[in-house]
Short mmCIF file of C-alpha atoms in Angstrom, two decimals:
data_model
loop_
_atom_site.label_atom_id
_atom_site.label_comp_id
_atom_site.label_asym_id
_atom_site.label_seq_id
_atom_site.Cartn_x
_atom_site.Cartn_y
_atom_site.Cartn_z
CA MET A 1 0.00 0.00 0.00
CA ASN A 2 1.21 3.51 -0.75
CA ARG A 3 1.88 4.99 2.68
CA SER A 4 1.24 8.65 1.87
CA GLY A 5 -0.31 9.58 5.21
CA SER A 6 1.37 11.93 7.66
CA PRO A 7 2.66 10.87 11.08
CA VAL A 8 0.92 12.24 14.17
CA SER A 9 2.54 12.73 17.57
CA VAL A 10 0.78 13.38 20.88
CA ARG A 11 3.23 14.49 23.57
CA ASP A 12 2.32 14.90 27.26
CA VAL A 13 -1.09 16.32 26.30
CA ASP A 14 -3.37 17.68 29.03
CA ILE A 15 -6.86 18.87 28.06
CA ARG A 16 -9.02 20.82 30.47
CA PHE A 17 -12.36 22.56 30.28
CA ASP A 18 -12.40 25.15 33.08
CA ASP A 19 -11.83 23.05 36.22
CA PHE A 20 -12.65 19.74 34.52
CA VAL A 21 -9.61 17.69 33.48
CA ALA A 22 -10.67 15.61 30.48
CA VAL A 23 -7.34 14.10 29.41
CA ARG A 24 -4.01 13.99 31.24
CA GLN A 25 -0.49 13.20 30.06
CA ALA A 26 -1.49 11.51 26.81
CA ASN A 27 1.40 10.20 24.73
CA LEU A 28 0.98 8.47 21.39
CA ASP A 29 2.98 8.22 18.16
CA ILE A 30 1.09 7.29 15.00
CA ALA A 31 3.04 6.35 11.88
CA GLY A 32 2.21 7.75 8.47
CA GLY A 33 -0.42 5.57 6.79
CA GLU A 34 -1.26 3.72 10.01
CA PHE A 35 -4.83 2.87 11.05
CA VAL A 36 -5.19 3.46 14.80
CA CYS A 37 -8.38 2.86 16.78
CA LEU A 38 -9.11 4.68 20.05
CA LEU A 39 -11.20 2.38 22.23
CA GLY A 40 -12.74 2.92 25.64
CA PRO A 41 -15.91 3.46 27.67
CA SER A 42 -18.08 6.54 27.34
CA GLY A 43 -16.50 9.63 28.84
CA CYS A 44 -12.93 8.35 28.59
CA GLY A 45 -11.74 11.23 26.39
CA LYS A 46 -11.52 9.46 23.02
CA SER A 47 -13.37 12.16 21.11
CA THR A 48 -11.63 14.90 23.10
CA LEU A 49 -8.23 13.54 22.10
CA LEU A 50 -9.40 13.23 18.49
CA ASN A 51 -10.56 16.85 18.58
CA ALA A 52 -7.12 17.91 19.81
CA ILE A 53 -5.53 16.18 16.81
CA ALA A 54 -8.08 17.90 14.56
CA GLY A 55 -7.23 21.26 16.09
CA PHE A 56 -10.73 21.87 17.45
CA VAL A 57 -9.49 21.69 21.06
CA LYS A 58 -6.29 23.30 22.32
CA PRO A 59 -4.35 21.37 24.99
CA VAL A 60 -3.41 23.29 28.14
CA GLY A 61 -0.21 21.27 28.31
CA GLY A 62 1.95 19.31 25.90
CA GLU A 63 1.53 19.40 22.13
CA VAL A 64 0.15 17.60 19.10
CA THR A 65 2.14 17.56 15.88
CA CYS A 66 1.24 16.40 12.38
CA ALA A 67 4.01 15.80 9.87
CA GLY A 68 6.35 17.47 12.35
CA ALA A 69 4.37 20.73 12.54
CA ARG A 70 2.57 21.76 15.71
CA VAL A 71 -1.23 21.60 15.51
CA THR A 72 -2.62 25.02 16.40
CA GLY A 73 -6.04 24.81 14.73
CA PRO A 74 -8.06 22.99 12.05
CA ASP A 75 -6.36 22.40 8.72
CA VAL A 76 -7.40 20.84 5.43
CA SER A 77 -4.60 18.28 5.83
CA ARG A 78 -6.60 16.73 8.69
CA GLY A 79 -10.09 15.76 7.53
CA VAL A 80 -12.81 14.87 10.04
CA VAL A 81 -15.67 12.42 9.49
CA PHE A 82 -18.32 12.94 12.17
CA GLN A 83 -20.74 10.39 13.58
CA SER A 84 -23.77 12.36 12.45
CA ALA A 85 -24.56 12.53 8.74
CA GLU A 86 -26.10 15.94 9.52
CA ALA A 87 -22.63 17.30 8.75
CA LEU A 88 -23.64 17.23 5.07
CA PHE A 89 -25.25 20.36 3.63
CA PRO A 90 -28.87 19.27 3.02
CA TRP A 91 -29.47 21.95 0.37
CA LEU A 92 -26.62 20.65 -1.82
CA THR A 93 -26.56 17.48 -3.88
CA VAL A 94 -24.04 14.76 -3.10
CA ARG A 95 -21.82 16.00 -5.93
CA GLN A 96 -22.03 19.59 -4.67
CA ASN A 97 -21.22 18.48 -1.12
CA VAL A 98 -18.10 16.64 -2.28
CA ASP A 99 -17.12 19.56 -4.52
CA PHE A 100 -17.50 22.13 -1.71
CA GLY A 101 -14.07 21.85 -0.09
CA PRO A 102 -11.97 21.96 -3.27
CA ARG A 103 -14.10 24.85 -4.56
CA MET A 104 -13.51 26.83 -1.37
CA ARG A 105 -9.78 26.20 -1.77
CA GLY A 106 -9.83 27.64 -5.29
CA VAL A 107 -9.20 24.39 -7.16
CA GLY A 108 -10.00 24.73 -10.87
CA LYS A 109 -13.32 23.47 -12.20
CA ALA A 110 -11.91 20.66 -14.36
CA GLN A 111 -9.64 19.41 -11.59
CA ARG A 112 -12.52 19.55 -9.10
CA ALA A 113 -14.81 17.60 -11.40
CA SER A 114 -12.18 14.90 -11.86
CA ALA A 115 -11.58 14.63 -8.10
CA VAL A 116 -15.30 14.53 -7.30
CA ASP A 117 -15.88 11.75 -9.84
CA ARG A 118 -12.94 9.82 -8.44
CA TYR A 119 -14.05 9.92 -4.82
CA LEU A 120 -17.71 9.32 -5.57
CA ALA A 121 -16.65 6.20 -7.45
CA MET A 122 -14.34 5.23 -4.59
CA VAL A 123 -17.22 5.25 -2.08
CA GLY A 124 -19.71 3.74 -4.52
CA LEU A 125 -21.96 6.78 -4.93
CA SER A 126 -21.52 7.68 -8.61
CA HIS A 127 -25.12 6.66 -9.26
CA SER A 128 -26.41 8.99 -6.52
CA ALA A 129 -24.30 12.05 -7.31
CA ASP A 130 -27.28 14.27 -8.11
CA ARG A 131 -29.43 13.24 -5.16
CA PHE A 132 -29.78 15.29 -1.98
CA PRO A 133 -28.69 13.94 1.45
CA GLY A 134 -32.32 13.58 2.55
CA GLN A 135 -32.85 11.12 -0.29
CA LEU A 136 -30.07 8.80 0.90
CA SER A 137 -29.93 6.02 3.47
CA GLY A 138 -27.80 6.47 6.59
CA GLY A 139 -24.98 4.39 5.15
CA MET A 140 -25.03 6.32 1.88
CA ARG A 141 -24.88 9.63 3.75
CA GLN A 142 -21.82 8.44 5.63
CA ARG A 143 -20.24 7.43 2.32
CA ALA A 144 -20.98 10.92 1.00
CA GLN A 145 -19.43 12.50 4.08
CA LEU A 146 -16.31 10.36 3.65
CA ALA A 147 -16.06 11.31 -0.03
CA ARG A 148 -16.37 14.99 0.91
CA VAL A 149 -13.46 14.64 3.32
CA LEU A 150 -11.33 12.64 0.87
CA ALA A 151 -11.88 15.19 -1.91
CA ASN A 152 -9.61 17.55 0.03
CA GLU A 153 -6.95 14.81 -0.10
CA PRO A 154 -6.01 15.01 3.60
CA SER A 155 -2.97 13.11 4.79
CA VAL A 156 -4.78 12.33 8.07
CA VAL A 157 -8.44 11.29 8.36
CA LEU A 158 -10.04 11.53 11.80
CA MET A 159 -13.23 9.53 12.34
CA ASP A 160 -15.44 9.96 15.42
CA GLU A 161 -17.65 6.87 15.65
CA PRO A 162 -18.76 7.34 12.04
CA PHE A 163 -20.75 4.10 11.94
CA GLY A 164 -22.29 4.31 15.42
CA ALA A 165 -25.78 5.25 14.22
CA LEU A 166 -25.96 2.62 11.47
CA ASP A 167 -27.76 -0.71 11.63
CA ALA A 168 -25.60 -3.79 12.12
CA GLN A 169 -25.59 -4.97 8.50
CA THR A 170 -24.84 -1.54 7.05
CA ARG A 171 -22.10 -1.10 9.61
CA LEU A 172 -20.41 -4.32 8.48
CA VAL A 173 -20.52 -3.17 4.87
CA MET A 174 -19.06 0.22 5.80
CA GLN A 175 -16.23 -1.40 7.76
CA VAL A 176 -15.23 -3.45 4.73
CA GLU A 177 -15.47 -0.40 2.47
CA LEU A 178 -13.41 1.74 4.82
CA ASP A 179 -10.67 -0.88 4.93
CA ARG A 180 -10.59 -0.86 1.11
CA ILE A 181 -10.57 2.96 0.88
CA TRP A 182 -7.80 3.23 3.48
CA ARG A 183 -5.67 0.83 1.45
CA GLU A 184 -6.35 2.79 -1.74
CA THR A 185 -5.62 6.26 -0.34
CA GLY A 186 -2.78 5.44 2.07
CA ALA A 187 -4.03 8.10 4.50
CA THR A 188 -3.34 7.94 8.22
CA ILE A 189 -6.61 7.13 10.00
CA VAL A 190 -7.46 7.72 13.66
CA PHE A 191 -10.79 6.05 14.41
CA VAL A 192 -12.82 6.44 17.62
CA THR A 193 -15.10 3.52 18.51
CA HIS A 194 -16.83 1.82 21.45
CA ASP A 195 -16.99 -1.45 19.49
CA ILE A 196 -14.21 -3.94 20.26
CA GLY A 197 -14.96 -6.06 17.19
CA GLU A 198 -14.87 -3.00 14.94
CA ALA A 199 -11.47 -2.02 16.33
CA ILE A 200 -10.09 -5.51 15.64
CA LEU A 201 -11.48 -5.56 12.10
CA LEU A 202 -9.94 -2.20 11.19
CA GLY A 203 -6.95 -1.22 13.33
CA ASP A 204 -3.22 -1.70 12.89
CA ARG A 205 -3.08 -0.80 16.58
CA ILE A 206 -5.78 -0.43 19.21
CA VAL A 207 -5.32 2.17 21.93
CA THR A 208 -7.38 1.80 25.11
CA MET A 209 -8.06 4.68 27.49
CA THR A 210 -8.83 4.81 31.17
CA ALA A 211 -12.19 5.98 32.46
CA GLY A 212 -12.58 9.74 32.90
CA PRO A 213 -12.26 12.28 34.30
CA SER A 214 -8.49 12.77 33.90
CA ALA A 215 -8.50 10.01 31.33
CA ALA A 216 -5.19 8.70 30.07
CA ILE A 217 -3.92 6.28 27.49
CA LYS A 218 -3.91 2.89 29.17
CA ASN A 219 -2.57 0.28 26.75
CA VAL A 220 -1.59 -0.02 23.10
CA TYR A 221 -2.29 -3.35 21.40
CA PRO A 222 -0.70 -4.28 18.06
CA CYS A 223 -3.19 -5.88 15.71
CA ASP A 224 -1.12 -7.48 12.95
CA LEU A 225 -3.72 -10.08 11.98
CA PRO A 226 -4.02 -10.77 8.24
CA ARG A 227 -6.70 -8.84 6.37
CA PRO A 228 -9.58 -9.29 5.75
CA ARG A 229 -10.12 -10.29 9.36
CA ASP A 230 -12.48 -12.82 10.86
CA LEU A 231 -13.59 -12.26 14.45
CA THR A 232 -14.13 -16.02 14.88
CA ASP A 233 -10.47 -16.71 14.13
CA PRO A 234 -8.71 -17.90 17.33
CA ALA A 235 -6.20 -15.03 17.30
CA SER A 236 -8.97 -12.47 16.84
CA ALA A 237 -11.04 -14.07 19.57
CA ALA A 238 -8.09 -14.02 21.97
CA LEU A 239 -7.48 -10.33 21.30
CA PHE A 240 -11.20 -9.65 21.74
CA ARG A 241 -11.13 -11.27 25.19
CA GLN A 242 -8.05 -9.30 26.19
CA LEU A 243 -9.57 -6.00 25.10
CA ARG A 244 -12.88 -6.88 26.74
CA GLU A 245 -11.17 -7.42 30.09
CA ASP A 246 -9.18 -4.20 29.69
CA ILE A 247 -12.27 -2.11 28.90
CA GLY A 248 -14.37 -3.99 31.46
CA THR A 249 -12.05 -2.83 34.24
CA GLU A 250 -12.65 0.78 33.25
CA VAL A 251 -16.42 0.28 32.94
CA ALA A 252 -16.48 -1.22 36.45
CA ARG A 253 -14.51 1.76 37.75
CA THR A 254 -17.05 4.12 36.19
CA LEU A 255 -19.95 2.20 37.69
CA ARG A 256 -18.38 2.31 41.14
CA ALA A 257 -17.84 6.05 40.85
CA GLN A 258 -21.54 6.41 40.04
CA GLY A 259 -22.58 4.20 42.95
CA LEU A 260 -23.97 1.58 40.56
CA ASP A 261 -21.61 -1.27 41.36
CA ASP A 262 -20.58 -3.08 44.55
CA GLY A 263 -16.89 -2.87 43.74
CA HIS A 264 -16.66 -6.15 41.83
CA ASP A 265 -16.61 -6.93 38.13
CA GLY A 266 -20.30 -7.84 38.17
CA PRO A 267 -22.82 -8.47 35.37
CA ASP A 268 -23.41 -4.79 34.65
CA ALA A 269 -19.75 -4.14 34.02
CA ARG A 270 -19.34 -7.27 31.92
CA GLN A 271 -22.34 -6.47 29.75
CA ALA A 272 -21.21 -2.86 29.28
CA ALA A 273 -17.83 -4.16 28.14
CA GLY A 274 -19.42 -6.45 25.56
CA ARG A 275 -19.53 -9.66 27.61
CA PRO A 276 -22.94 -11.16 28.41
CA ALA A 277 -23.29 -12.18 32.04
CA ASP A 278 -24.54 -15.66 31.11
CA GLU A 279 -21.42 -16.20 28.96
CA ASP A 280 -19.27 -15.54 32.01
CA ARG A 281 -21.25 -18.03 34.05
CA ARG A 282 -20.78 -20.66 31.34
CA THR A 283 -17.01 -20.19 31.37
CA ARG A 284 -16.91 -20.82 35.13
CA ARG A 285 -18.69 -24.17 35.01
#
């Protein structure tokens, strides 16, 4: 694969909102062209860290760099795909949405048209180019949003649970398509998810975070399984169990802080981490 993506470095990053410490002392190096998944329970700072890489949030300590340059604000080199498809302009067609960024940057008409056609074809939306977002399914809107980001040819693509609102079957299709598009573009991808299986299917590495507040990077797991991946493969299943235990510890900590757990890794924590309580009982027999 052509590794054309830019490296990203997070160094001793602290993020605070007034008196609330969201992230503390985060350190992470992401290679150019790497696919990294940020995984953790709700409120662990995944999206906040992603926003710092995007330049939407300014750390109060430490720094984020992209291709060796300090991130001080949003930049076209770092494209963001949001969870909500409402990010599309509803009054523009799919083609016009994808064309918007290059047009704002002053790219010539012929070059824009060629790029728009390329990325619409890449995400499988050539046949829907002249439809409006409201005429598309949820999965198709997310494809359109991805094409709009890719049309700016960013070296880093940041994705904040982009498939979270999709039904299970559409989500599986989008995961396969994203893996293909990543291989074709060579961009660096940082992908926020709550879904352990999704992280295993997509990531080169999986980064877990501790429960917030004052969330930190907890562990980094290499995921060098051959692609395309099968979650029923023994190696995938073993990694799934390891990640489930890691995240389950943080879920249990959150529940205890909320007074919803007795201090043990009980059924609520296991289910929140993706492990049915009855499965755990079966393994103990």
